[in-house]
Short mmCIF file of C-alpha atoms and ligand atoms in Angstrom, two decimals:
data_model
loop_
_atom_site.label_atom_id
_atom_site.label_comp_id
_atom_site.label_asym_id
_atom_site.label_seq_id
_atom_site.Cartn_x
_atom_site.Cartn_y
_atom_site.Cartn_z
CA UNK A 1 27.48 46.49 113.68
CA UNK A 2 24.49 48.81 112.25
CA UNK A 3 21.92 47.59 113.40
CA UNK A 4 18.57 49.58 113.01
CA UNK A 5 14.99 48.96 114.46
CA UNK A 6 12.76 49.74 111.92
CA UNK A 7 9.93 51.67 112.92
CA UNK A 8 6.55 51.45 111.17
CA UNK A 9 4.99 54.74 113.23
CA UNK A 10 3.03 52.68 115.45
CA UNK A 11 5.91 52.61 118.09
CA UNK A 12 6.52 48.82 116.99
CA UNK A 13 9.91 48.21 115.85
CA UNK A 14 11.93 45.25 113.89
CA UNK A 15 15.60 44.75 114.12
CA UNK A 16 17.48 44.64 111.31
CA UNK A 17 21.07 44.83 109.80
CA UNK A 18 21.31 47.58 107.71
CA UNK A 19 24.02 47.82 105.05
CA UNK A 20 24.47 50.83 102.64
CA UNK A 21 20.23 51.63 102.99
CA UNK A 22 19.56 47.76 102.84
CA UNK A 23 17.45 45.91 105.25
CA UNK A 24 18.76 41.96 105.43
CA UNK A 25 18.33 39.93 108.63
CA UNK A 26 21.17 39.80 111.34
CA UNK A 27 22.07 36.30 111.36
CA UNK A 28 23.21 36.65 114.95
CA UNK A 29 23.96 33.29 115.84
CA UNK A 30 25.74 32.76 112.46
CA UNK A 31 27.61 36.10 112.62
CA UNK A 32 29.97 37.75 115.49
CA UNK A 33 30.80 41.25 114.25
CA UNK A 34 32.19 40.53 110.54
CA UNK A 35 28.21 40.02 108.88
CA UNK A 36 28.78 43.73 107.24
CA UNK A 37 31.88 43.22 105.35
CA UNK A 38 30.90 39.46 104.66
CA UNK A 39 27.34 41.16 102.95
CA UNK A 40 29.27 43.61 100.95
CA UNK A 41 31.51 40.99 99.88
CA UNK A 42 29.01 38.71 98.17
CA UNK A 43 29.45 40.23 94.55
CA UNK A 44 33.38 39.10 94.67
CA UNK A 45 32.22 34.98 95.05
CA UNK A 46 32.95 32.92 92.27
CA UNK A 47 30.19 30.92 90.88
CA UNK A 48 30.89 27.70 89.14
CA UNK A 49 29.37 26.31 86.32
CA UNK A 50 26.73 23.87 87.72
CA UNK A 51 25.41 25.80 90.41
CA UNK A 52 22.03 26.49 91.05
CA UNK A 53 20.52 29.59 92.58
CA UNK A 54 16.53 29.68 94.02
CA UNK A 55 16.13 32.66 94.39
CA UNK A 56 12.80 34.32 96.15
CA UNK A 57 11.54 36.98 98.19
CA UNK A 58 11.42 35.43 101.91
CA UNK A 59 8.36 33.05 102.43
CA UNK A 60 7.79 31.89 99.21
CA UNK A 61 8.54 28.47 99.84
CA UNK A 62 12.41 29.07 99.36
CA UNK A 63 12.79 25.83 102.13
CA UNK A 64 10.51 23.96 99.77
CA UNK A 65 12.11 24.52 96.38
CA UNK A 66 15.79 24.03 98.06
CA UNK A 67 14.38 20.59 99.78
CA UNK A 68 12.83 19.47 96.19
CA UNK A 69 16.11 20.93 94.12
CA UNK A 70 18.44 19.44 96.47
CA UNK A 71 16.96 15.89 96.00
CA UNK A 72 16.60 16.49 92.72
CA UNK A 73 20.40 16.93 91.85
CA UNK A 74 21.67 14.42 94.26
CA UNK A 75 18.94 12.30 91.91
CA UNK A 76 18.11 10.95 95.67
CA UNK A 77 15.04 11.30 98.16
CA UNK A 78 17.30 11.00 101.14
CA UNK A 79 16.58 13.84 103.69
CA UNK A 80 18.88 16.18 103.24
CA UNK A 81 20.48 16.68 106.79
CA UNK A 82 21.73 20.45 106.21
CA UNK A 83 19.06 23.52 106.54
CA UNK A 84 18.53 26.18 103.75
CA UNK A 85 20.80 28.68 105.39
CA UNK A 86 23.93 26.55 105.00
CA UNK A 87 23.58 27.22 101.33
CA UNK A 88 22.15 30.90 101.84
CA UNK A 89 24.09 33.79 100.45
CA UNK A 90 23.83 36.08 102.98
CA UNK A 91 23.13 33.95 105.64
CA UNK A 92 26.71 32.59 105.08
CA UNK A 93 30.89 33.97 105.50
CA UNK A 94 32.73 33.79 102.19
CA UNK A 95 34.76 30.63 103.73
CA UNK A 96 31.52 28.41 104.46
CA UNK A 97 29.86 29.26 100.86
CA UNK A 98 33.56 28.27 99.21
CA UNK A 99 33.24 25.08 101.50
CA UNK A 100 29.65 23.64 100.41
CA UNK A 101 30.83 20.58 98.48
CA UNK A 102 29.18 20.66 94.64
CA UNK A 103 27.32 20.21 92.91
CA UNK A 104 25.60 23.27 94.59
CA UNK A 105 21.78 24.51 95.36
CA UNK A 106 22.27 28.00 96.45
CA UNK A 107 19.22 30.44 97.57
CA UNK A 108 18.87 33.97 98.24
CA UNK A 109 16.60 36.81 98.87
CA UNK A 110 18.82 39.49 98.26
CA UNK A 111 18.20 40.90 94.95
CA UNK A 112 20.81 40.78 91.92
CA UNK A 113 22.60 43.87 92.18
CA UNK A 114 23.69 42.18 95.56
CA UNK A 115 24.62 38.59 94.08
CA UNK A 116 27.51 37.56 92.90
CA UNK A 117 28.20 39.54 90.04
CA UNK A 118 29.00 36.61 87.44
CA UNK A 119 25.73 35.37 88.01
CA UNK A 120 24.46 36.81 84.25
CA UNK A 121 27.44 36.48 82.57
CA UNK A 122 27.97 33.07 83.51
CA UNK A 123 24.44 32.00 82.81
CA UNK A 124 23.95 30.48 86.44
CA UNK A 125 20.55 28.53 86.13
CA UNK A 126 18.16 30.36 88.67
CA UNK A 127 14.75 29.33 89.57
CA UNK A 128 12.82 31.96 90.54
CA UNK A 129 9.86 31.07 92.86
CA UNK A 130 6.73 32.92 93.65
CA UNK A 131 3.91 33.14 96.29
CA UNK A 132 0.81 35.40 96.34
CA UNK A 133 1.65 38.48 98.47
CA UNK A 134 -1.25 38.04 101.16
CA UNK A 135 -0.12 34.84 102.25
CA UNK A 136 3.77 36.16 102.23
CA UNK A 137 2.52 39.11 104.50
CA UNK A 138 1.30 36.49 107.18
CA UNK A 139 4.17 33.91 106.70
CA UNK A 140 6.16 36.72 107.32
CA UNK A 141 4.57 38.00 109.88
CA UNK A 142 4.85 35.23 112.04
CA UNK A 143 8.48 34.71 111.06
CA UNK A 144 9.01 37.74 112.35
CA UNK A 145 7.20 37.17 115.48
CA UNK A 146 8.65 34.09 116.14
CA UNK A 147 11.92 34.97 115.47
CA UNK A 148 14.51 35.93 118.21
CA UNK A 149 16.75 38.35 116.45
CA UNK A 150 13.77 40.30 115.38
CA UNK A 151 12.85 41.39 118.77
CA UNK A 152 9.67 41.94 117.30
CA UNK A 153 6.59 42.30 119.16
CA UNK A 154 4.14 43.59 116.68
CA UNK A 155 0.25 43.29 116.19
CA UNK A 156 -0.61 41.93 112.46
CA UNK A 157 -3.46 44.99 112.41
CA UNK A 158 -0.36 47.15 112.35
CA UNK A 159 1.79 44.75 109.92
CA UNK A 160 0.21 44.78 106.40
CA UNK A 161 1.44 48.44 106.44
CA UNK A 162 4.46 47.36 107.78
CA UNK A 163 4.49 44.89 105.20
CA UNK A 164 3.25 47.32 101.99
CA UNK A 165 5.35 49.85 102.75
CA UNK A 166 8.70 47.61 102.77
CA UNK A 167 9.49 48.15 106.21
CA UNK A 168 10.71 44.65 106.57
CA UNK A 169 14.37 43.06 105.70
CA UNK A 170 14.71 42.32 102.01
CA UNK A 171 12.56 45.50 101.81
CA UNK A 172 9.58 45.69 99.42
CA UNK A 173 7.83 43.10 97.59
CA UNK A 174 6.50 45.20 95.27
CA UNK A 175 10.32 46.26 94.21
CA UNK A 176 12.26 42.71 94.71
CA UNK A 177 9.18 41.60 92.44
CA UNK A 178 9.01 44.56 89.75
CA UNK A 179 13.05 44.23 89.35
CA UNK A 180 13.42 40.88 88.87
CA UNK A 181 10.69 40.61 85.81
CA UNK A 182 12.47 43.52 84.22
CA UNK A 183 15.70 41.39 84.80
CA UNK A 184 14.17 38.46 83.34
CA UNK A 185 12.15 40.42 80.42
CA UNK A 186 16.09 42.01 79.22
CA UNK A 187 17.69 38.62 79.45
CA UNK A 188 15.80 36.13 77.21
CA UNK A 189 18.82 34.26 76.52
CA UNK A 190 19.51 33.57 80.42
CA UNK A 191 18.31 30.24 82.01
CA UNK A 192 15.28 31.35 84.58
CA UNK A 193 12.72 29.00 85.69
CA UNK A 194 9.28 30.37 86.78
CA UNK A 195 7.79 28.49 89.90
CA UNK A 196 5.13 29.10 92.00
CA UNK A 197 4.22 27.78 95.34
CA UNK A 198 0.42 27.66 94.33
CA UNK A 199 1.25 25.38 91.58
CA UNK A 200 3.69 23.17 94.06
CA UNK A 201 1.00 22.48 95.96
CA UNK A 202 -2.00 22.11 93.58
CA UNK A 203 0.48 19.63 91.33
CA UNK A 204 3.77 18.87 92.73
CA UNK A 205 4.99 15.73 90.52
CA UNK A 206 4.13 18.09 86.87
CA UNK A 207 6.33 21.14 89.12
CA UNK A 208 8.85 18.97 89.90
CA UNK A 209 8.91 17.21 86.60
CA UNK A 210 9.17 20.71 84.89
CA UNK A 211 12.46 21.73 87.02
CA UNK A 212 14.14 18.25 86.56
CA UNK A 213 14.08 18.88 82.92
CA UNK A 214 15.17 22.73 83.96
CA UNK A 215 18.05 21.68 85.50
CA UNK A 216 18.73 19.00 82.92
CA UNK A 217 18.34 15.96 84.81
CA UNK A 218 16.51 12.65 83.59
CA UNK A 219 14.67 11.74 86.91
CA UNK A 220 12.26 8.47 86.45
CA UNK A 221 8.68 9.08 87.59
CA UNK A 222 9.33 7.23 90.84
CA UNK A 223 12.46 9.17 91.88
CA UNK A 224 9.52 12.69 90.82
CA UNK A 225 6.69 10.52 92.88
CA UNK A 226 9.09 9.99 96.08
CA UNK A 227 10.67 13.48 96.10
CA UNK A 228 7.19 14.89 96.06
CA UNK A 229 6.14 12.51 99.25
CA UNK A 230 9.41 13.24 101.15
CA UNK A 231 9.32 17.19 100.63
CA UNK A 232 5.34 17.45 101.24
CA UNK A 233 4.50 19.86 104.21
CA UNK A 234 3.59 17.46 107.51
CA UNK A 235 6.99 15.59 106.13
CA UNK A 236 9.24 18.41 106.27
CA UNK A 237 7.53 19.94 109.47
CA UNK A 238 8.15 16.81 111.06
CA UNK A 239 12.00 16.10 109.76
CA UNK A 240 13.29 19.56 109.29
CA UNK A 241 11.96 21.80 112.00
CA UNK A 242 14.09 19.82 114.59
CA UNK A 243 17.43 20.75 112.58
CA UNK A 244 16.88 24.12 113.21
CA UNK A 245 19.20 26.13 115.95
CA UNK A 246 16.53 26.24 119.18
CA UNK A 247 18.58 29.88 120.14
CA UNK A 248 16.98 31.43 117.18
CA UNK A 249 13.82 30.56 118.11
CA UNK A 250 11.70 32.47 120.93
CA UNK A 251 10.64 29.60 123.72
CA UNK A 252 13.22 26.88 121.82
CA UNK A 253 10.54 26.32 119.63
CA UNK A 254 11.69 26.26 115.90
CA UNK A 255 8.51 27.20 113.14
CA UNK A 256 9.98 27.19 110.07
CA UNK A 257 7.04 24.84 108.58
CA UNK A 258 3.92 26.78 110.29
CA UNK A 259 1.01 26.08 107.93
CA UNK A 260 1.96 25.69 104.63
CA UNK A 261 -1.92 26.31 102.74
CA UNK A 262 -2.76 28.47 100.36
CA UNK A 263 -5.30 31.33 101.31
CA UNK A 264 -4.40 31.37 105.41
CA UNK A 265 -4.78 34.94 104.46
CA UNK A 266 -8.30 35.17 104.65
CA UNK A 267 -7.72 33.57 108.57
CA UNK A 268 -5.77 36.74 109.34
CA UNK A 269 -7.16 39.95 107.01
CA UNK A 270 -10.27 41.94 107.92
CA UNK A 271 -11.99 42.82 104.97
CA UNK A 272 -10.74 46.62 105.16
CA UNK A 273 -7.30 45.07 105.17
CA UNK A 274 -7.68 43.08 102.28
CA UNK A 275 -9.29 46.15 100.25
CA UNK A 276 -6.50 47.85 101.05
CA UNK A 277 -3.83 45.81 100.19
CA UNK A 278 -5.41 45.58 97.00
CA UNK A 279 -5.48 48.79 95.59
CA UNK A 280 -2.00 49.23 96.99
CA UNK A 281 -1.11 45.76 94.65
CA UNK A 282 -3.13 46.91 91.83
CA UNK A 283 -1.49 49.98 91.38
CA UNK A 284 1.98 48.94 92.32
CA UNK A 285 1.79 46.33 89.79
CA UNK A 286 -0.50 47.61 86.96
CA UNK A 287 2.62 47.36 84.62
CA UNK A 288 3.09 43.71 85.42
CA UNK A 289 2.40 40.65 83.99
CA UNK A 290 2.88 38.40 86.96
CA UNK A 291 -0.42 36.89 88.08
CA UNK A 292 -1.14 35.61 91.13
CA UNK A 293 -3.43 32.85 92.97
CA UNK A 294 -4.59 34.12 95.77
CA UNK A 295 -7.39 31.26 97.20
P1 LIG B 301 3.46 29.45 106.01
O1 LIG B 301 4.03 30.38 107.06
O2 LIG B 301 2.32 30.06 105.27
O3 LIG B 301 3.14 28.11 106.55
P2 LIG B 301 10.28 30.24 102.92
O4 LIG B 301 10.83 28.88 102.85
O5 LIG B 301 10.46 31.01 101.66
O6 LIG B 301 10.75 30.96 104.15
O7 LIG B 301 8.69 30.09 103.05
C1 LIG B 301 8.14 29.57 104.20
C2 LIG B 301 6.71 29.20 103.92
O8 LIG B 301 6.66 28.02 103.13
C3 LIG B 301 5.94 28.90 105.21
O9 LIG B 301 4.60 29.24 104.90
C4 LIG B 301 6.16 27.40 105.31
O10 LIG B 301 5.28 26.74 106.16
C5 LIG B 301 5.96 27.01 103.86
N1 LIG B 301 6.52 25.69 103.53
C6 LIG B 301 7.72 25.20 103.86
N2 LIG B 301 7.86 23.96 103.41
C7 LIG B 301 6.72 23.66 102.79
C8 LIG B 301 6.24 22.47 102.13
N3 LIG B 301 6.98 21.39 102.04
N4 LIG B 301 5.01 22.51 101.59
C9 LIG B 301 4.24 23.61 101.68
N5 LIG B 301 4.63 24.75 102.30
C10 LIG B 301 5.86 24.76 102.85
#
């Protein structure tokens, strides 16, 4: 299996799977040796036509919006008992993603020259969530920490570097980000629905209302009122950490749901960091019309 520790030039590494130049996680308690051939499959699976694909760069609140979409099409505010990664793309063998019952909430990182290739063509509605970058960095910072497969070690002084520069599965934000507005700028005519975790938390029941009538559903005000309640942060840390696999977590102790604020990036940035990273951002995206919260 190729699998590459990515070194930042600060001697600290992070261990990846690398397929054809691309950075994606390893999956190792998911995948034996087959993960490679599985990845490069992904393009060949068949959509069908009700699925729905989040897709989002990695902590963006993907375990949010899949929670809230889930509920949402089962019209229900049950739990749901699975975790995000049994309806992840690449987390998953072609068998398992054939398996998951429908009607089905897909996610995925990976970008969309890596996605099934019908996805356009068969206009598969995908909700496309975003997070301001800062906070990302340190989500992902201390997913990576935390993480067992990552064997990752590193100091955060070193990471936003790390983090700018791509050096991270999934790669750059700055490029996942920049391709998928072009995408969605050249395809009018596809279904996309723009979500951001800022506006999740500062109003869930308008956010969720808005992607009920996205996907087409007629959900009553209570059903929007209890889905919010059921999928709000100290609910899910409580309900959903403990479904995660202990093994992929260093000490046994799973940390999916860490914090879930806006702005914890001021908690972790010095000031020189945070100048930084923005003159990286403001170049990188002066062609963009994204906007993000950032406080
Ligand atoms: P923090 O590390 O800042 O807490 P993803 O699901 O894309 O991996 O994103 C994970 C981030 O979303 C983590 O951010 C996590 O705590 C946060 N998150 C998960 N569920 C959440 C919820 N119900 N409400 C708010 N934030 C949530």
């Amino acid at each position: 299996m190729p699998i590459k520790n990515i070194d930042d030039g600060s001697g600290e590494t992070l261990r990846v799977l690398e397929v054809d130049g691309y950075f994606a996680p390893t999956f190792d308690t998911v995948f034996q040796n087959q993960q490679e051939e599985e990845f490069r499959s992904i393009p060949n699976w068949p959509l069908k036509p009700d699925d729905v694909l989040i897709c989002a760069y990695p902590k963006a609140g993907t375990h949010w919006l899949w929670e809230v979409s889930s509920m949402l099409v089962n019209q229900s505010a049950d739990r749901v008992k699975l975790i995000k990664e049994t309806a992840m793309l690449e987390a998953l063998t072609e068998e398992q993603f054939r398996n998951i019952p429908s009607p089905r909430v897909l996610n995925t990182h990976i970008p969309l020259r890596l996605m099934p290739k019908d996805t356009l063509s068969n206009k598969t509605k995908i909700v496309f969530v975003q997070r301001n970058p800062k906070d990302i960095c340190v989500s992902f910072f201390n997913h990576h920490s935390k993480i067992v497969e990552y064997d990752f070690n590193g100091k955060f002084e070193n990471y936003v570097n790390r983090f700018l520069k791509g050096l991270v599965d999934y790669g750059s934000w700055f490029e996942y980000t920049l391709e998928w507005e072009k995408i969605i700028r050249d395809n009018p005519e596809h279904p996309f629905h723009m979500m951001s975790y800022e506006d999740m938390k500062s109003d869930p029941i308008s956010e969720i209302g808005r992607l009920s009538e996205f996907l087409g559903l007629k959900s009553s005000p209570e059903l929007i009122a209890e889905i919010a309640d059921k999928c709000d942060f100290s609910a899910m840390k409580k309900e959903k950490d403990p479904l995660e696999n202990t093994k992929d977590w260093k000490d046994a102790k799973p940390g999916m749901y860490r914090k879930g604020q806006v702005g914890d990036w001021k908690n972790w940035f010095t000031v020189a960091q945070s100048e930084y990273f923005d003159t990286v951002f403001n170049q990188r995206m002066k062609d963009s019309s994204f906007t993000y919260r950032f406080s």
